[in-house]
């Protein structure tokens, strides 16, 4: 199957095989999005076969010719942090927060993550899969072409396995790359509130061997935060995960300067995610490691808390990745276009920086840089074709609206 896209107004985020392989972009380079105006692109059997300027297009046989006059073509978004598998929304807590309760207060009285866990444990696997699949289809239509999904609403052996099996089934059926993170350390279940050590032991001694034994997870996640999992607990959990080959990819510094960034870097985490509370100390730690700083401004927006200091991180010559954090509590939206609008308006990222953050850097935060994240010959043909729009900046500018007209998801 060959698809030829012609008359592309702007082909964005191109990369040439002869270039030095870029697996992420950092600092001032984030402002650059290599593009070709008036371009063509050819796919063959789900891979990018070639691209270039229209003026140099030679005659090509194709099964489908797509005329993209006035439209932009980009690599699909790589959303490297989501909790897309959940049983029910939490709109009642949304109203509680409007009335003045904080996210932490709601969690302390047994709501929040524990509320989601009760509902998930009461739902059978089939139903959980069906509604998660619908959610995944929806974000795929909005531009997402690769996604990471976490467990963490089971908080018991059976519940965590159920979630991870649902994620595995999504992996098998979605037709896009899906990565799974094991996040039993998301909150302490009620019955372990006075026995935190007991819950950590349960994760390490009973859950991890089963999860690893069934090959259900790619990464090990921990909600490292005051009032959730502290530094010593996080270190124990990450070390236990690494014995099973699970790289760390953790929640850090959302609510406090909790030391999560430093601990992530120390344990060679693939990414540290959230980062609302980041100062010089955390930036210094990031500069001494290879860990991707991943910002989740959709959660800061929805919780009404401070935004992440993206400019400070970029000015320190670091890379920035953006992800949605799609979940029923702190960010009930998996729409990357909306995320781009928030990143531009609130974090003061330029459209080019924001798009680098959800393409090449998003791919790197899921170890998919060989397959996704740029328009390069041989990579997956995971492509966004926009509606006719005036410019790249129009995507985040036109906030709350959809600029994605058609998706090509290579199977
Ligand atoms: O990334 N911060 C921890 N976990 C999620 C929220 C989960 C929830 O509230 O259900 C987050 O924001
Ligand atoms: Fe999260």
XYZ file of C-alpha atoms and ligand atoms in Angstrom:
424
model
C 0.000 0.000 0.000
C 1.484 3.329 -1.099
C 0.025 6.719 -0.223
C 1.315 9.864 -1.887
C 0.573 13.218 -0.239
C 1.095 16.143 -2.580
C 0.989 19.960 -2.466
C 1.649 19.990 1.302
C 1.739 23.629 2.328
C 4.304 22.877 5.046
C 5.850 19.523 5.921
C 7.002 19.991 9.513
C 9.668 18.340 11.645
C 11.635 16.736 8.825
C 14.857 14.874 9.435
C 17.299 13.360 6.939
C 18.936 9.996 7.349
C 22.341 11.485 6.619
C 21.978 13.960 9.499
C 23.542 13.156 12.779
C 20.748 11.203 14.474
C 18.780 13.516 16.735
C 16.999 11.706 19.501
C 15.889 14.809 21.356
C 16.187 18.563 21.101
C 17.252 20.862 23.909
C 17.725 24.528 24.749
C 17.793 26.968 21.836
C 17.404 24.103 19.328
C 13.857 23.637 20.577
C 12.873 26.825 18.743
C 13.732 25.221 15.408
C 11.292 22.966 13.593
C 12.906 21.957 10.280
C 10.228 22.173 7.561
C 9.741 22.069 3.801
C 7.236 24.358 2.081
C 5.201 23.003 -0.824
C 6.193 19.402 -0.270
C 5.287 15.804 -1.065
C 5.525 12.688 1.067
C 5.241 9.026 0.105
C 4.376 6.182 2.483
C 4.802 2.505 1.740
C 3.433 -0.279 3.922
C 3.141 1.986 6.926
C 6.593 3.543 6.654
C 7.787 6.879 5.328
C 9.338 6.114 1.953
C 10.355 9.551 0.783
C 9.594 13.273 0.908
C 10.808 16.479 -0.667
C 9.856 19.622 -2.528
C 7.008 19.425 -5.048
C 9.246 20.894 -7.725
C 11.463 17.810 -7.452
C 8.676 15.198 -7.347
C 9.215 12.434 -9.895
C 6.368 10.345 -11.155
C 5.319 7.877 -8.456
C 2.909 4.979 -8.454
C 0.521 5.240 -5.498
C -2.638 3.454 -4.362
C -3.978 6.710 -2.945
C -3.084 10.293 -3.767
C -3.969 12.851 -1.102
C -4.013 16.500 -2.098
C -2.914 18.511 0.951
C -3.103 21.966 -0.651
C -3.297 24.590 2.119
C -2.670 21.941 4.774
C 0.233 21.102 7.048
C 1.620 17.616 7.639
C 3.319 16.779 10.940
C 4.496 13.664 12.745
C 1.772 12.369 15.066
C 1.910 13.496 18.703
C 3.748 11.254 21.153
C 1.900 11.522 24.477
C 4.349 10.086 27.000
C 2.299 10.368 30.224
C -1.336 9.328 30.589
C -3.675 7.458 32.915
C -6.115 6.741 30.090
C -7.409 3.489 31.611
C -9.915 4.453 34.302
C -13.422 3.434 35.245
C -15.297 6.677 35.831
C -15.012 10.457 35.725
C -14.654 12.478 38.967
C -16.812 15.460 38.163
C -18.142 15.595 41.738
C -14.607 16.309 43.004
C -14.239 18.972 40.330
C -17.162 20.780 41.964
C -15.662 20.211 45.446
C -12.481 21.906 44.254
C -14.426 24.837 42.813
C -15.991 25.218 46.268
C -12.538 25.431 47.856
C -11.245 21.957 48.698
C -7.708 21.264 47.493
C -6.571 18.188 45.554
C -4.608 17.064 48.642
C -7.593 17.549 51.000
C -9.800 15.478 48.714
C -7.128 12.750 48.679
C -6.788 12.780 52.480
C -10.473 12.104 52.992
C -10.381 9.052 50.710
C -11.347 10.696 47.418
C -9.068 11.294 44.477
C -7.007 8.294 43.424
C -8.733 6.070 46.032
C -12.109 7.053 44.597
C -10.900 5.961 41.143
C -9.516 2.720 42.622
C -12.861 1.776 44.196
C -14.627 2.256 40.883
C -11.992 0.441 38.864
C -11.932 -2.551 41.179
C -15.713 -2.846 40.862
C -15.603 -2.938 37.049
C -14.920 -6.028 34.986
C -11.971 -6.142 32.615
C -14.072 -6.244 29.460
C -15.974 -3.072 30.296
C -12.791 -1.304 31.393
C -11.193 -2.245 28.087
C -14.180 -1.158 26.011
C -14.379 2.316 27.478
C -10.603 2.779 27.446
C -10.513 1.767 23.784
C -13.087 4.448 22.949
C -10.988 7.048 24.798
C -7.902 5.941 22.905
C -9.684 6.164 19.546
C -10.756 9.693 20.397
C -7.248 10.965 21.189
C -5.892 9.156 18.129
C -8.342 11.123 15.984
C -7.042 14.316 17.637
C -3.455 13.618 16.605
C -1.944 11.170 19.084
C 0.129 8.473 17.370
C 1.947 6.898 20.325
C 0.987 6.845 23.970
C 2.143 5.769 27.412
C -0.523 4.524 29.813
C -0.124 3.887 33.535
C -1.680 1.502 35.994
C -2.248 2.912 39.487
C -6.019 2.783 39.971
C -5.956 -0.860 41.128
C -3.757 -0.502 44.212
C -4.079 -4.230 44.859
C -2.642 -7.205 43.006
C -5.754 -8.112 41.013
C -6.652 -4.498 40.211
C -3.188 -3.618 38.994
C -2.994 -6.771 36.867
C -6.425 -5.999 35.425
C -5.329 -2.507 34.396
C -2.078 -3.719 32.889
C -3.862 -6.465 30.959
C -6.234 -3.849 29.575
C -3.220 -1.770 28.512
C -1.677 -4.846 26.874
C -4.881 -5.448 24.946
C -4.908 -1.804 23.840
C -1.306 -2.340 22.698
C -2.402 -5.332 20.634
C -5.434 -3.702 19.070
C -4.758 0.035 18.784
C -2.380 -0.063 15.822
C -0.119 2.540 17.440
C 2.808 2.109 19.848
C 1.581 1.880 23.452
C 3.915 1.773 26.473
C 2.827 0.589 29.917
C 4.030 1.927 33.265
C 3.465 0.110 36.548
C 2.221 2.673 39.081
C 0.951 0.704 42.085
C 2.813 3.359 44.124
C 0.216 5.976 43.184
C -1.464 6.207 46.624
C -1.642 4.135 49.797
C -4.902 2.142 49.913
C -7.054 2.930 53.007
C -6.246 -0.389 54.668
C -2.528 0.389 54.485
C -2.684 3.966 55.757
C -1.252 2.878 59.101
C 1.004 0.271 57.517
C 2.806 1.964 54.667
C 5.708 -0.454 54.874
C 3.211 -3.263 54.333
C 2.013 -1.731 51.049
C 5.551 -1.177 49.759
C 6.317 -4.833 50.596
C 3.175 -5.923 48.765
C 4.254 -4.006 45.655
C 7.810 -5.328 45.774
C 7.212 -8.910 46.836
C 3.887 -9.776 45.270
C 2.933 -7.348 42.528
C 6.271 -6.780 40.792
C 7.076 -10.479 40.252
C 3.641 -11.052 38.691
C 3.750 -7.905 36.562
C 7.234 -8.710 35.312
C 6.453 -12.413 34.973
C 3.598 -11.648 32.608
C 5.674 -8.995 30.810
C 2.978 -6.426 31.494
C 5.046 -3.279 32.054
C 7.757 -1.316 30.306
C 8.419 1.209 33.086
C 8.241 1.683 36.836
C 6.429 4.768 38.079
C 6.034 6.215 41.584
C 4.026 9.246 42.726
C 6.970 10.744 44.587
C 5.423 13.527 46.640
C 4.940 14.687 50.209
C 1.879 12.881 51.548
C 2.248 10.135 48.934
C 5.572 8.275 48.471
C 8.670 9.862 50.029
C 12.280 9.650 48.885
C 13.326 6.476 50.766
C 10.179 4.655 49.582
C 10.699 5.866 46.012
C 14.301 4.649 46.033
C 13.315 1.210 47.309
C 10.610 0.906 44.686
C 12.816 2.045 41.811
C 15.576 -0.338 42.830
C 13.094 -3.199 43.024
C 11.694 -2.316 39.584
C 15.136 -2.147 38.036
C 15.842 -5.732 39.167
C 13.054 -6.701 36.782
C 14.364 -4.476 34.012
C 11.744 -1.749 34.511
C 13.268 1.681 33.931
C 11.988 4.471 36.158
C 9.643 7.101 34.770
C 8.241 8.986 37.729
C 5.826 11.649 39.002
C 7.951 14.326 40.665
C 7.687 17.817 42.147
C 4.014 18.393 41.383
C 3.012 19.854 44.724
C 6.305 20.457 46.566
C 10.060 20.596 46.108
C 9.992 16.974 47.195
C 13.377 15.761 45.953
C 11.724 13.666 43.257
C 13.689 15.228 40.418
C 17.016 14.484 42.104
C 15.977 10.941 42.928
C 14.822 10.360 39.351
C 18.104 11.594 37.902
C 20.079 9.534 40.420
C 18.247 6.396 39.303
C 18.593 7.236 35.622
C 14.888 7.708 35.100
C 13.793 7.996 31.512
C 11.744 11.012 32.556
C 10.631 12.985 35.597
C 7.117 14.260 35.068
C 5.002 17.196 36.329
C 7.684 19.614 37.641
C 5.459 22.453 38.812
C 7.962 22.943 41.669
C 11.326 23.285 39.987
C 14.097 25.674 41.002
C 17.851 25.933 40.599
C 18.583 22.769 42.583
C 16.368 20.629 40.373
C 17.736 22.225 37.196
C 21.273 21.494 38.327
C 20.347 17.853 38.910
C 18.763 17.599 35.450
C 21.880 19.073 33.848
C 23.940 16.290 35.413
C 21.862 13.490 33.933
C 20.054 12.192 30.912
C 16.553 12.270 32.338
C 13.863 14.013 30.265
C 12.023 16.823 32.088
C 8.380 16.283 31.180
C 5.876 19.030 31.887
C 2.153 18.390 32.352
C 0.590 21.851 32.231
C -2.884 20.427 31.555
C -2.919 19.215 35.164
C -1.684 22.573 36.487
C -4.419 24.272 34.438
C -7.182 22.005 35.691
C -6.065 22.072 39.349
C -5.437 25.818 39.239
C -1.898 25.461 40.583
C 1.307 27.122 39.433
C 2.611 26.315 35.972
C 5.936 24.674 35.219
C 8.903 26.999 34.541
C 9.430 25.876 30.948
C 11.483 28.936 29.961
C 13.870 28.458 32.845
C 14.386 24.820 31.866
C 14.925 25.618 28.175
C 17.237 28.519 29.042
C 19.331 26.055 31.048
C 19.930 24.276 27.744
C 17.771 21.331 28.751
C 15.137 19.546 26.664
C 11.459 19.881 27.534
C 8.842 17.255 26.837
C 5.118 17.945 27.161
C 2.457 15.320 27.878
C -1.245 15.457 28.682
C -1.458 13.453 31.955
C -4.948 12.428 30.771
C -6.707 11.183 33.941
C -10.078 11.620 35.651
C -8.759 13.702 38.577
C -6.234 16.307 37.551
C -6.573 16.408 33.751
C -9.659 14.897 32.119
C -8.413 15.789 28.645
C -6.079 13.833 26.404
C -6.226 16.465 23.688
C -2.670 17.421 22.737
C -3.846 20.421 20.708
C -5.286 21.921 23.892
C -2.043 21.064 25.708
C -0.130 23.019 23.040
C -2.375 26.033 23.591
C -1.762 25.929 27.353
C 2.008 25.486 26.850
C 2.151 28.509 24.539
C -0.117 30.842 26.481
C 0.850 29.940 30.049
C 4.376 28.486 29.858
C 5.370 30.943 27.126
C 6.719 28.242 24.866
C 6.758 29.133 21.190
C 4.668 26.923 18.883
C 7.888 25.362 17.519
C 9.145 24.570 21.022
C 5.800 23.113 22.052
C 5.597 20.949 18.926
C 9.164 19.700 19.427
C 8.128 18.835 22.985
C 5.244 16.578 21.850
C 6.978 15.008 18.858
C 10.709 14.266 18.984
C 11.004 14.732 22.760
C 7.770 12.866 23.443
C 9.093 9.952 21.392
C 12.364 9.990 23.366
C 10.430 9.923 26.656
C 8.970 6.571 25.521
C 12.137 5.234 23.834
C 10.423 5.496 20.458
C 12.899 7.856 18.818
C 13.817 5.317 16.147
C 10.194 4.952 15.087
C 8.343 8.175 15.775
C 8.681 11.881 16.445
C 10.055 13.180 13.136
C 9.393 12.855 9.405
C 12.262 10.603 8.413
C 12.583 7.889 5.781
C 12.086 4.511 7.446
C 10.146 5.794 10.441
C 6.508 4.895 10.954
C 4.115 6.799 8.733
C 2.257 8.197 11.757
C 1.073 11.486 10.343
C -1.218 14.388 11.038
C -2.817 16.151 8.088
C -4.324 19.417 9.271
C -7.322 21.207 7.869
C -6.413 24.199 5.675
C -4.786 26.579 8.183
C -2.683 29.723 7.784
C 0.374 28.639 9.792
C 1.893 26.275 12.306
C 1.165 28.798 15.067
C -2.519 28.529 14.196
C -2.679 25.063 15.827
C -2.123 26.348 19.418
C -3.718 29.713 18.578
C -7.058 28.178 17.657
C -7.484 26.872 21.185
C -10.257 24.460 22.009
C -10.780 23.760 18.318
C -9.583 20.934 16.165
C -7.020 21.506 13.430
C -6.510 17.803 12.687
C -8.431 16.822 9.580
C -7.055 13.361 8.961
C -4.717 10.923 10.655
C -2.552 8.295 9.070
C -1.694 5.658 11.668
C 0.708 3.091 10.310
C -0.348 -0.340 11.510
O -0.459 12.818 37.377
N -0.285 13.094 40.478
C -0.628 11.918 40.501
N -1.365 11.291 39.599
C -2.162 11.906 38.616
C -3.506 12.239 39.096
C -4.254 11.025 39.363
C -5.638 11.277 39.827
O -5.947 12.287 40.480
O -6.426 10.387 39.543
C -1.447 13.083 38.017
O -1.851 14.244 38.168
Fe 0.153 11.525 36.071
